[in-house]
Amino acid sequence: MYEIMLDVNGWQGLFDFQTGEALPFENKPYLELAKEVSKRHPYPGDLNPSVFAWTTDFALDVVKEYNPQLMLISYANAMITRVNSKLTTVETKDLERLVLSEAFRFAEEADYEPIIVSTGNMKKIDLVVNTDDIEGYFNVSTDPYVGGIFGATAKDYETVQNMNGIKSYMTKNEFIKTYHLYDEYALERTPDIILFADDNFALTNTGNRGTTLEEISEKKKTFKAFSKLSGLPNDIFEFRSFIDSQLKSGKRIAVIVVEGVDDESMPDGSIDVNKESDGIYYSEGVLFYYALLNAKKFNVVGMPYIFHNPFIKKKPGARYSFSYIKTDEFQDPIGFNRDFKTASVGTRSGIFHSACMCDYSFECHCRGLAESGVLTFVNGKNFENE
Amino acid sequence: MKCNYCEWRCDLTNGNGICGRYKCENDKVVECEPFNWIDFYPYTVESMPFYHVMPNEYVIQTGTVSCNAHCSYCINSHLAIEENSARKLKHKSAESLVALCKQMDCKGVVFAINEITCFIPSAIEVAKRLHAEGLKVGCLTNGFETEETAHLLADNMDFINVSLKSLSDEFYKKDLGLSSVQPVLRNIKIFNDKTHLEIVTPLVHEVVENEIYDIMDFIYGVNPEIVWHLFRLMPNNERADERDMTHEEMLKIYETARQKLPYTYLGNFAGSQWVDTYCPDCGELIIKRICTGAWLGGTVFNNLVDGQCPKCGKKISGVF
Ligand code: SF4
Ligand code: SF4
Ligand SMILES: [Zn+2]
Ligand SMILES: [Zn+2]
């Protein structure tokens, strides 16, 4: 049994991970830990500066109670704050310093070998492709330089041939062929037309409920990683095997993702890591976490696709209601059914637990800055014989 | 020259009034930017929220900017209240909005992002076009329209959700920046008479302590079959100073209200188990819903048969 536990400011509910159906708590001792730890750390909110300390304190509490060999932590709120607020350079620097000091506080207070990775540079949004003439439903992807049109009209196929700021486009069929998509889940999420922006242009729509973006990720092929462990790889797709080999040698590993920390602010001694493959930038969100933790490219079977087609959930039997994006086949997530203990704590809502599926995966539950407390994925199967 | 869309009845001779969305042109009140929208989002109709309307269908949610009120816990304050000159609206004619609905297999449009009072003429034109194509249209409003606007909306909207935050003028003055709640109460009756009405009441602690059951009685007096959404606020983002109400307190209100208003729901938070519809006559579970995160949700199953309880045949009010 895989379960989702929600803690909404004190109220706790248990749900089936796949169907979303409510479950009784019954006497499952392994849930006590999730209940207690969540209760001790009510979520302060995505833009609340205390969210960084919340993440560290939560993670330290999980270490104290569960003591996993693999600990995953994501500090997403510097990125979230930079995306959503107008910040001065000084404020941005302060934010970056705060995240890193929290990451090191965790590393110092808990006994782990930390691997600290950023997601790459961010920049103020500048030129945005004008998509007003598109008649279909225009939606951005995880990558701010790629967008798509669902329900494209005949006129849309003409419009995209001559759009300022668009480098190239592909039809659904061309895209499927180029990237060898065959998974049904990915296919149905592929837009009719895929747009690729020029490097200095961004593709954005106003976000959920009309919010506008202040910053986006820079179009750059590398991000930074820092660790005292030797042999840190310089390609995002090699991290998984590196982490696995360290774990195999008995080391206690903490992978700490610090989103929204620019390259120049990363600790001295950080190395450059490539995040580009076949023209796709694994810069953020689903793409980044699956690439880093599971060595998965976007086009493999069962991989959540980079576009979110909001209409998919309409289908009967929609699953993973609390998980944003998830397929039925678990693609060897880093924390799933290992022969050692795993746990995660993070503020990358919806994505982090799906990508790692640790024994206990804790995260804030947010949709477009509206918070609904703490969500925990629990791999009950792990505890069945206890 | 006065604007008569809402009870402020602003004089537009020297400026754009309180909402800033209308101007005077050739002795007529016109919108500053007609058919210009903030964006278009396909969402389940449950997410608006409308619970007794076309279960699990998708609608296009749209809106513009600004508001005629100033709520202390507005979740859309970035659009409704804050000035942002960089924000650019997108032009989309009524026809192309209807076409988008059809392309995306949406059953209609809901004006839900900001206050519909800020763009009445555009909204009514879109409504007429949608109806001509057999599609539906609804809106969210704070209910501060003038009586004539309320009738105009009631005649053109298939479903309306009014946010009734309190019964006290004081509260409306202090927390919403509106002069009085009386127009809202009057318009609720107009909407109830002419169209499908749902009401949202955020559970703010001073309302809970002083008047939540008075609000319940008011709604009961208008029509016991009105759908009433009790909204759990997340203290962390909507009202930083809000005391964290216990779940038990909210549940007690929900249970009490259901005795009088059978279509009462407690939602706006992930995982809520108090969002299902039971038949008021025989108790049958008719519609099961799911709240997936904050305001988002959908229907798990809908057992209505021609809008009636499958067990006893009771007609359930709504647009089914
Ligand atoms: S709709 Fe706007 S301009 Fe008209 S009366 Fe109301 S606040 Fe004033
Ligand atoms: S009436 Fe609605 S949109 Fe306007 S300020 Fe209040 S909550 Fe915001
Ligand atoms: Zn969050
Ligand atoms: Zn019945």
XYZ file of C-alpha atoms and ligand atoms in Angstrom:
724
model
C 0.000 0.000 0.000
C 1.347 3.394 -1.011
C -0.221 6.204 0.934
C -0.506 9.953 0.907
C -0.964 11.665 4.217
C -2.090 15.269 4.350
C -1.649 17.567 7.294
C -3.634 20.762 6.814
C -2.827 22.947 9.789
C -3.591 20.223 12.269
C -6.194 18.158 10.411
C -4.765 14.906 9.102
C -6.147 12.657 6.390
C -4.903 9.468 4.767
C -5.395 8.604 1.099
C -4.548 5.926 -1.380
C -1.610 7.216 -3.447
C -2.985 5.918 -6.714
C -6.750 6.361 -6.448
C -6.908 9.313 -4.062
C -9.534 7.497 -2.000
C -9.692 8.316 1.695
C -8.378 5.557 3.992
C -8.812 4.909 7.698
C -5.643 5.402 9.759
C -6.224 2.104 11.598
C -3.259 0.804 13.478
C -0.374 1.310 11.168
C 2.530 2.123 13.449
C 4.654 3.439 10.598
C 2.173 6.285 10.099
C 2.709 7.559 13.638
C 6.077 8.976 12.650
C 4.542 10.849 9.686
C 1.716 12.141 11.852
C 3.949 13.372 14.631
C 6.626 14.991 12.497
C 4.064 16.776 10.276
C 2.226 18.038 13.308
C 5.415 19.490 14.749
C 6.160 21.510 11.606
C 3.132 23.332 10.173
C 3.966 24.736 6.760
C 4.715 28.476 6.960
C 3.992 29.304 3.296
C 5.982 29.427 0.081
C 6.988 33.085 0.269
C 7.530 33.204 4.006
C 11.267 33.663 4.736
C 10.986 31.163 7.593
C 10.335 28.426 5.017
C 14.087 27.792 4.664
C 14.525 27.059 8.348
C 11.299 25.036 8.227
C 12.851 22.767 5.609
C 16.032 22.235 7.638
C 14.209 21.707 10.932
C 11.818 19.262 9.308
C 14.690 17.341 7.733
C 16.615 17.204 11.009
C 13.515 15.909 12.754
C 13.111 13.180 10.140
C 16.750 12.188 10.599
C 16.245 12.033 14.359
C 13.124 9.872 14.075
C 13.993 7.675 11.095
C 17.699 8.033 10.414
C 17.779 7.101 6.725
C 20.987 6.319 4.887
C 19.808 8.389 1.925
C 18.350 11.797 2.676
C 17.028 14.049 -0.082
C 16.248 17.702 0.522
C 14.947 20.353 -1.833
C 14.992 24.020 -0.983
C 12.794 25.434 -3.745
C 11.741 28.715 -2.207
C 14.584 30.948 -3.369
C 13.480 30.052 -6.885
C 9.776 30.451 -6.017
C 10.461 33.838 -4.441
C 12.544 35.001 -7.391
C 9.859 33.904 -9.830
C 7.092 35.652 -7.946
C 8.616 38.793 -6.425
C 10.479 41.837 -7.642
C 13.796 41.589 -5.846
C 16.839 43.839 -5.781
C 20.248 42.290 -6.392
C 20.975 42.598 -2.689
C 17.746 40.820 -1.760
C 18.521 38.030 -4.200
C 22.009 37.611 -2.752
C 20.576 37.493 0.771
C 18.133 34.829 -0.304
C 20.876 32.729 -1.886
C 23.014 33.065 1.229
C 20.109 32.051 3.420
C 19.429 28.881 1.419
C 23.054 27.840 1.432
C 23.448 28.513 5.141
C 20.409 26.304 5.791
C 21.809 23.566 3.538
C 25.091 23.642 5.467
C 23.259 23.780 8.788
C 21.605 20.497 7.882
C 24.900 18.981 6.780
C 26.588 20.027 10.019
C 23.873 18.990 12.442
C 23.122 15.679 10.785
C 25.902 13.302 9.966
C 25.786 13.044 6.154
C 28.065 13.524 3.173
C 26.269 16.375 1.423
C 26.001 16.730 -2.326
C 24.683 20.221 -2.948
C 23.335 20.985 -6.402
C 21.800 24.111 -7.827
C 19.438 24.112 -10.789
C 21.362 26.777 -12.684
C 21.238 30.523 -13.195
C 18.051 32.525 -13.165
C 17.549 35.863 -14.879
C 15.029 38.676 -14.939
C 12.426 38.055 -17.579
C 13.053 40.271 -20.565
C 11.664 39.607 -24.030
C 8.543 37.460 -24.117
C 7.114 35.930 -27.281
C 3.793 37.519 -28.113
C 1.307 34.662 -28.339
C -1.863 36.760 -28.602
C -2.631 35.572 -32.125
C -2.705 31.917 -31.169
C -6.258 30.635 -31.279
C -5.780 27.284 -29.554
C -4.828 26.821 -25.938
C -1.255 27.957 -25.485
C 0.624 26.454 -22.586
C 4.219 26.638 -21.501
C 6.313 23.630 -20.615
C 8.670 23.077 -17.720
C 11.296 24.831 -19.833
C 10.546 28.550 -20.334
C 11.956 28.374 -23.846
C 9.524 25.698 -25.028
C 5.769 26.058 -25.368
C 2.918 24.235 -26.986
C -0.502 24.705 -28.504
C -3.288 22.296 -27.657
C -6.388 22.331 -29.842
C -4.475 24.188 -32.579
C -6.567 25.637 -35.389
C -5.667 25.672 -39.088
C -4.731 29.303 -38.671
C -2.383 28.447 -35.803
C -0.287 26.283 -38.155
C 0.175 29.390 -40.309
C 0.724 31.791 -37.430
C 3.648 29.823 -36.006
C 5.550 29.973 -39.284
C 6.166 33.639 -38.709
C 6.306 34.426 -35.055
C 8.717 36.938 -33.635
C 11.010 35.274 -31.102
C 10.318 31.726 -32.260
C 13.384 29.846 -33.491
C 11.568 26.751 -34.687
C 8.479 24.673 -34.214
C 7.445 21.061 -34.647
C 4.120 19.440 -35.209
C 3.033 16.776 -32.769
C 4.020 14.013 -35.189
C 7.439 15.469 -35.903
C 8.086 15.838 -32.198
C 6.987 12.286 -31.434
C 9.283 10.951 -34.156
C 12.258 13.095 -33.213
C 12.168 12.132 -29.561
C 10.850 8.610 -29.964
C 7.842 9.033 -27.762
C 5.772 5.918 -27.403
C 4.288 6.001 -23.954
C 0.560 6.634 -24.084
C 0.722 9.006 -21.156
C 3.343 11.151 -22.863
C 1.624 11.020 -26.230
C -1.646 12.355 -24.956
C 0.174 15.211 -23.263
C 1.954 16.304 -26.402
C 0.544 19.531 -27.840
C -0.442 19.816 -31.498
C 2.376 22.282 -32.110
C 5.586 22.643 -30.091
C 7.321 26.034 -30.151
C 11.005 26.681 -29.433
C 11.936 30.247 -28.567
C 15.060 32.146 -29.546
C 17.610 32.113 -26.731
C 16.864 35.684 -25.674
C 13.086 35.262 -25.777
C 10.941 33.451 -23.232
C 7.653 31.646 -23.662
C 5.374 32.317 -20.750
C 1.719 32.602 -20.176
C 0.511 34.338 -17.100
C 0.638 31.649 -14.459
C -2.147 30.241 -12.460
C -4.746 32.931 -11.803
C -2.899 35.527 -13.823
C 0.317 35.828 -11.883
C 3.227 37.129 -13.924
C 6.782 35.886 -13.711
C 9.636 38.073 -12.559
C 12.485 35.650 -13.224
C 13.041 32.503 -15.275
C 15.939 30.119 -15.692
C 18.681 31.288 -17.978
C 19.282 29.334 -21.160
C 22.545 27.771 -20.118
C 23.796 24.241 -20.480
C 25.284 23.825 -17.016
C 24.480 24.099 -13.341
C 26.767 23.813 -10.312
C 27.329 20.967 -7.897
C 29.374 20.889 -4.732
C 30.631 17.999 -2.652
C 33.691 16.847 -0.762
C 33.211 13.378 -2.221
C 35.636 12.724 -5.044
C 34.508 11.858 -8.540
C 31.443 14.074 -8.687
C 30.160 13.660 -12.271
C 29.873 16.499 -14.751
C 26.692 15.321 -16.414
C 23.259 15.347 -14.819
C 22.478 11.836 -16.046
C 25.479 10.374 -14.215
C 24.475 11.511 -10.748
C 22.222 8.574 -10.031
C 24.903 5.958 -10.483
C 27.388 8.112 -8.569
C 24.996 8.409 -5.630
C 24.206 4.691 -5.749
C 27.869 3.746 -5.674
C 28.477 5.995 -2.671
C 25.535 4.417 -0.864
C 26.807 0.971 -1.708
C 30.091 1.756 -0.018
C 28.088 2.436 3.125
C 28.203 6.218 3.105
C 25.319 8.282 4.415
C 24.393 10.613 1.592
C 22.337 13.791 1.605
C 21.449 15.182 -1.814
C 20.464 18.799 -1.285
C 18.929 20.745 -4.161
C 19.116 24.506 -3.795
C 16.877 26.009 -6.461
C 17.314 29.648 -7.350
C 20.974 29.929 -6.325
C 23.037 31.321 -9.194
C 26.347 29.767 -10.225
C 28.478 32.569 -8.826
C 26.875 32.214 -5.413
C 27.564 28.491 -5.090
C 30.339 27.482 -2.683
C 33.955 27.662 -3.838
C 35.013 24.398 -5.371
C 31.666 23.764 -7.086
C 31.921 22.141 -10.484
C 29.963 22.682 -13.708
C 27.482 19.945 -14.600
C 25.922 19.552 -18.034
C 22.116 19.488 -18.100
C 21.452 19.530 -21.845
C 20.717 16.519 -23.998
C 19.396 16.426 -27.576
C 18.437 20.078 -27.393
C 16.369 19.584 -24.253
C 17.445 21.553 -21.185
C 16.820 19.666 -17.964
C 16.605 22.913 -16.086
C 13.796 22.653 -13.641
C 10.813 20.937 -12.188
C 9.932 17.446 -13.296
C 12.681 17.406 -15.906
C 15.432 18.329 -13.482
C 14.475 15.994 -10.647
C 13.938 12.943 -12.841
C 17.224 13.556 -14.638
C 19.246 14.161 -11.483
C 17.776 11.509 -9.196
C 16.690 8.820 -11.644
C 18.832 9.440 -14.751
C 15.666 9.573 -16.814
C 15.165 11.548 -19.986
C 11.771 13.010 -20.716
C 10.888 10.585 -23.435
C 11.279 7.252 -21.680
C 8.305 5.055 -20.978
C 6.210 6.274 -18.118
C 8.090 9.517 -17.824
C 5.878 12.477 -17.060
C 5.921 14.638 -20.063
C 7.089 18.238 -19.969
C 3.743 19.680 -20.973
C 0.831 19.696 -18.639
C -2.397 19.143 -20.508
C -5.030 20.117 -17.988
C -7.664 18.102 -19.798
C -6.138 14.736 -19.157
C -7.628 14.407 -15.704
C -11.060 14.431 -17.219
C -10.598 10.828 -18.226
C -12.301 8.316 -16.002
C -9.870 6.641 -13.672
C -7.691 9.739 -13.328
C -5.020 8.802 -10.830
C -2.466 10.375 -8.541
C -4.768 13.269 -7.703
C -2.437 14.689 -5.093
C 0.753 14.194 -7.038
C 0.441 16.633 -9.912
C 2.094 14.382 -12.468
C 2.701 10.695 -12.106
C 2.446 7.645 -14.263
C 1.554 4.131 -13.313
C 4.965 2.694 -13.901
C 7.382 3.766 -11.236
C 10.595 4.457 -13.126
C 13.078 3.193 -10.586
C 12.834 6.256 -8.323
C 15.957 6.753 -6.236
C 14.328 6.238 -2.849
C 11.916 3.459 -3.772
C 12.170 -0.040 -2.284
C 15.887 0.154 -1.586
C 17.654 -2.153 0.840
C 18.469 0.820 3.045
C 16.297 3.514 4.574
C 15.381 6.576 2.505
C 13.571 9.844 3.236
C 13.006 13.207 1.625
C 11.912 16.648 2.747
C 11.317 19.453 0.332
C 9.366 22.377 -0.950
C 9.148 21.321 -4.591
C 5.482 20.524 -4.246
C 3.947 17.691 -6.251
C 7.136 16.744 -8.057
C 9.651 15.808 -5.393
C 7.829 12.853 -3.866
C 6.953 11.477 -7.323
C 10.569 11.665 -8.431
C 12.110 10.056 -5.344
C 9.356 7.932 -3.717
C 11.361 7.541 -0.539
C 10.055 5.470 2.371
C 8.874 8.785 3.761
C 8.652 11.734 1.363
C 7.553 14.953 3.004
C 6.763 18.152 1.144
C 4.571 21.214 1.205
C 1.331 20.794 -0.717
C 0.904 23.885 -2.863
C -0.844 24.876 -6.030
C -0.037 28.265 -7.457
C 1.076 29.681 -4.117
C -2.082 28.485 -2.376
C -0.883 26.226 0.400
C -2.645 23.229 1.772
C -0.220 22.137 4.446
C 2.174 19.198 4.382
C 1.904 16.167 2.112
C 3.646 12.913 2.898
C 4.103 9.960 0.602
C 4.575 6.794 2.629
C 5.689 3.532 1.102
C 3.623 1.279 3.339
C 4.878 -1.831 1.535
C 8.239 -1.244 3.133
C 6.810 -1.579 6.588
C 4.511 -4.511 6.061
C 6.614 -6.980 7.993
C 7.207 -4.739 10.952
C -21.874 61.043 -16.023
C -22.447 58.201 -13.584
C -21.549 54.545 -13.888
C -24.420 52.423 -12.666
C -22.823 48.996 -12.752
C -22.268 48.829 -9.024
C -23.477 50.581 -5.934
C -20.543 52.971 -5.873
C -22.228 54.721 -8.812
C -19.000 56.536 -9.581
C -19.005 59.826 -11.387
C -16.855 59.237 -14.452
C -16.709 62.841 -15.573
C -13.246 63.278 -14.148
C -11.674 59.842 -14.044
C -12.310 56.128 -14.158
C -14.117 55.517 -10.905
C -13.133 53.170 -8.116
C -12.485 50.063 -10.192
C -10.812 52.071 -12.933
C -12.299 49.910 -15.680
C -14.897 52.251 -17.154
C -14.848 55.613 -18.867
C -17.228 58.085 -20.427
C -17.367 58.187 -24.206
C -19.977 60.050 -26.258
C -22.180 60.301 -23.199
C -22.045 56.577 -22.614
C -20.296 54.508 -20.009
C -17.944 52.101 -21.776
C -15.240 49.684 -20.708
C -11.685 50.971 -20.936
C -10.475 47.708 -22.499
C -13.402 45.627 -23.764
C -12.707 41.954 -24.580
C -9.260 42.106 -23.048
C -8.603 39.221 -20.689
C -5.901 38.298 -18.263
C -5.689 34.737 -19.612
C -7.655 31.541 -20.148
C -7.372 28.511 -17.930
C -9.248 25.269 -18.423
C -10.372 24.018 -15.027
C -12.987 21.699 -13.654
C -16.140 23.577 -12.779
C -15.780 22.251 -9.202
C -12.621 24.323 -8.813
C -14.443 27.646 -9.268
C -16.226 26.444 -7.028
C -19.544 25.316 -8.474
C -20.690 22.019 -6.976
C -24.181 21.724 -8.438
C -23.189 22.489 -12.010
C -22.209 19.976 -14.736
C -20.122 17.624 -12.549
C -16.547 17.105 -13.715
C -16.858 19.167 -16.849
C -14.158 21.570 -17.862
C -14.833 25.252 -18.318
C -12.574 28.074 -19.419
C -11.868 30.347 -16.527
C -11.141 33.912 -17.465
C -11.377 37.456 -16.168
C -9.662 40.809 -16.328
C -8.065 42.963 -13.656
C -9.216 45.128 -10.773
C -12.122 45.036 -8.362
C -14.612 47.389 -6.796
C -13.738 46.036 -3.349
C -10.552 45.727 -1.310
C -10.653 42.531 0.716
C -8.041 41.933 3.349
C -7.723 38.277 2.360
C -8.223 38.477 -1.395
C -6.402 35.507 -2.925
C -6.268 37.328 -6.244
C -4.951 40.582 -4.857
C -2.148 40.553 -7.410
C -4.859 41.098 -10.029
C -7.664 42.662 -8.121
C -5.865 45.162 -5.977
C -2.193 45.679 -6.775
C -1.282 48.061 -9.539
C 0.942 46.514 -12.158
C 1.474 48.572 -15.238
C 3.563 45.850 -16.837
C 0.645 43.458 -16.945
C -0.744 43.197 -20.426
C -4.199 41.893 -21.135
C -4.896 39.710 -24.150
C -7.533 40.622 -26.630
C -9.963 37.862 -27.537
C -13.322 38.532 -29.113
C -16.470 36.857 -27.867
C -16.501 34.651 -30.987
C -12.964 33.405 -30.523
C -13.566 32.729 -26.839
C -16.512 30.562 -27.847
C -14.344 28.873 -30.487
C -11.662 28.144 -27.862
C -14.293 26.497 -25.669
C -15.283 24.198 -28.484
C -11.730 23.368 -29.548
C -10.845 22.420 -26.012
C -14.039 20.529 -25.336
C -15.025 22.894 -22.553
C -18.672 23.249 -21.633
C -18.554 26.989 -21.172
C -16.872 29.951 -19.555
C -16.714 31.036 -15.932
C -15.677 34.581 -15.069
C -13.829 33.766 -11.911
C -10.505 35.550 -11.707
C -11.614 38.999 -10.653
C -14.906 40.796 -10.064
C -17.266 40.559 -13.044
C -18.580 44.041 -12.267
C -15.363 45.349 -13.831
C -16.330 44.095 -17.300
C -20.087 43.694 -17.499
C -20.651 44.556 -21.192
C -17.949 42.146 -22.424
C -19.204 39.400 -20.107
C -22.789 39.761 -21.292
C -21.742 39.670 -24.943
C -19.704 36.493 -24.335
C -22.677 34.974 -22.477
C -24.995 35.616 -25.404
C -22.571 34.051 -27.881
C -22.073 31.013 -25.667
C -25.805 30.500 -25.309
C -26.252 30.720 -29.068
C -23.891 27.732 -29.324
C -25.539 25.754 -26.563
C -22.720 26.405 -24.075
C -23.021 27.584 -20.478
C -21.683 30.571 -18.617
C -21.300 31.506 -14.977
C -19.508 33.975 -12.758
C -18.203 34.739 -9.306
C -19.156 38.043 -7.746
C -19.015 39.952 -4.487
C -22.647 40.927 -5.081
C -22.174 44.684 -4.896
C -23.855 45.311 -8.244
C -26.725 47.763 -8.603
C -30.161 46.229 -8.799
C -30.313 46.678 -12.564
C -26.915 45.019 -13.043
C -27.975 42.164 -10.775
C -30.977 41.533 -13.012
C -28.804 41.762 -16.110
C -26.441 39.144 -14.681
C -29.213 36.916 -13.388
C -30.825 36.958 -16.829
C -27.605 36.075 -18.645
C -25.663 33.779 -16.310
C -26.574 30.109 -15.948
C -24.947 30.001 -12.539
C -23.629 32.585 -10.126
C -21.452 32.242 -7.066
C -21.741 35.103 -4.584
C -19.245 35.567 -1.855
C -21.158 36.506 1.302
C -18.552 37.366 3.866
C -20.651 38.756 6.691
C -24.029 40.298 7.404
C -22.571 43.384 8.973
C -22.011 46.726 7.269
C -19.131 47.312 9.647
C -17.367 44.178 8.449
C -17.971 45.074 4.808
C -16.548 48.540 5.414
C -13.524 47.368 7.317
C -12.640 44.121 5.570
C -13.874 44.665 2.021
C -13.843 48.426 1.657
C -17.491 48.305 0.555
C -19.995 50.734 2.043
C -22.665 48.193 2.995
C -23.711 44.555 2.752
C -27.350 45.433 2.016
C -27.004 45.456 -1.801
C -25.358 42.028 -1.585
C -28.287 40.618 0.393
C -30.767 42.141 -2.054
C -28.888 40.745 -5.068
C -28.687 37.281 -3.544
C -32.483 37.229 -3.627
C -32.531 38.405 -7.239
C -30.017 35.741 -8.266
C -31.894 33.052 -6.374
C -35.131 33.934 -8.129
C -33.696 33.880 -11.618
C -30.705 31.555 -11.856
C -28.681 28.842 -10.082
C -26.975 30.326 -7.040
C -24.116 29.119 -4.853
C -22.714 31.109 -1.939
C -19.187 31.099 -0.517
C -18.439 32.210 3.028
C -14.811 32.259 4.153
C -14.423 31.068 7.736
C -12.785 34.120 9.246
C -12.727 33.865 13.013
C -14.673 37.017 13.842
C -17.454 35.891 11.506
C -17.392 32.416 12.986
C -17.607 33.793 16.494
C -20.270 36.391 15.875
C -22.543 35.579 13.036
C -21.964 32.361 11.123
C -25.378 30.988 12.166
C -27.051 34.289 11.289
C -25.632 33.952 7.794
C -26.974 30.394 7.717
C -30.422 31.640 8.756
C -30.351 34.373 6.135
C -29.597 31.846 3.385
C -32.250 29.504 4.763
C -34.756 32.353 4.574
C -33.949 32.936 0.914
C -33.950 29.273 -0.112
C -32.862 26.209 1.883
C -31.632 24.564 -1.311
C -28.949 27.152 -1.985
C -25.496 25.596 -2.169
C -23.313 26.972 0.640
C -19.528 26.640 0.536
C -17.768 27.138 3.851
C -14.227 28.111 2.913
C -11.329 27.112 5.047
C -8.700 29.836 4.760
C -5.046 28.979 4.896
C -3.774 31.395 7.507
C -0.320 31.436 6.037
C -1.080 33.246 2.822
C -4.505 34.739 2.871
C -4.647 36.425 6.207
C -1.349 36.395 7.908
C -2.865 37.441 11.211
C -5.693 34.930 11.130
C -5.971 32.710 14.133
C -5.753 29.094 13.172
C -9.252 27.770 13.630
C -9.405 24.172 14.702
C -10.787 21.583 12.402
C -13.347 20.606 15.041
C -14.732 24.138 15.127
C -15.193 24.137 11.377
C -16.717 20.691 11.388
C -19.251 21.735 13.997
C -20.394 24.617 11.808
C -20.625 22.295 8.833
C -22.660 19.688 10.723
C -24.991 22.286 12.199
C -25.537 24.042 8.884
C -26.344 20.806 7.101
C -29.399 20.356 9.306
C -30.916 23.440 7.673
C -29.020 23.768 4.426
C -28.481 20.240 3.099
C -26.131 21.443 0.362
C -23.495 22.828 2.716
C -19.857 21.973 1.993
C -16.593 22.552 3.830
C -13.718 22.868 1.407
C -10.893 24.870 -0.073
C -8.257 22.519 1.333
C -6.670 19.365 0.016
C -8.259 16.134 1.115
C -11.521 17.561 2.469
C -14.032 14.814 3.146
C -16.932 17.261 3.497
C -17.588 18.016 -0.133
C -20.040 15.263 -1.097
C -23.734 15.640 -1.920
C -26.278 13.550 -0.047
C -29.966 13.441 -0.898
C -31.774 15.712 1.581
C -34.764 13.341 1.583
C -33.351 9.822 1.753
C -29.694 10.412 2.659
C -28.267 8.639 -0.381
C -24.705 9.633 -1.349
C -25.284 11.067 -4.803
C -22.149 12.952 -5.812
C -18.679 12.177 -4.479
C -16.029 14.839 -4.960
C -12.328 15.195 -4.361
C -10.355 18.276 -3.265
C -6.873 17.826 -4.626
C -5.154 20.960 -3.478
C -6.333 24.282 -2.154
C -9.287 25.203 -4.331
C -8.798 22.519 -6.979
C -11.172 19.646 -7.249
C -13.366 17.383 -9.291
C -16.077 14.767 -9.124
C -15.268 11.133 -8.411
C -18.728 9.865 -9.218
C -22.110 11.353 -9.982
C -25.142 9.107 -9.565
C -27.774 11.675 -10.480
C -30.367 10.469 -12.926
C -31.838 13.373 -14.892
C -30.928 15.669 -12.030
C -32.733 13.434 -9.541
C -31.758 11.214 -6.638
C -31.394 7.688 -8.049
C -33.046 6.197 -4.968
C -36.042 8.378 -4.143
C -36.341 10.637 -7.186
C -35.873 13.927 -5.317
C -34.888 16.712 -7.699
C -31.502 18.135 -6.724
C -31.219 21.854 -7.443
C -28.537 22.849 -9.909
C -27.483 22.862 -13.552
C -27.178 19.167 -14.325
S -18.318 49.419 -11.746
Fe -16.456 50.555 -11.278
S -16.758 52.598 -12.181
Fe -18.748 51.581 -12.117
S -19.664 52.261 -10.201
Fe -18.621 50.340 -9.751
S -16.569 50.904 -9.065
Fe -17.469 52.701 -10.070
S -14.237 41.040 -3.951
Fe -13.042 39.239 -4.519
S -11.593 39.957 -6.089
Fe -12.424 41.764 -5.065
S -10.895 42.237 -3.488
Fe -12.510 40.965 -2.544
S -11.762 38.861 -2.708
Fe -10.540 40.120 -4.118
Zn 5.177 24.986 -1.622
Zn -33.125 10.495 -2.277
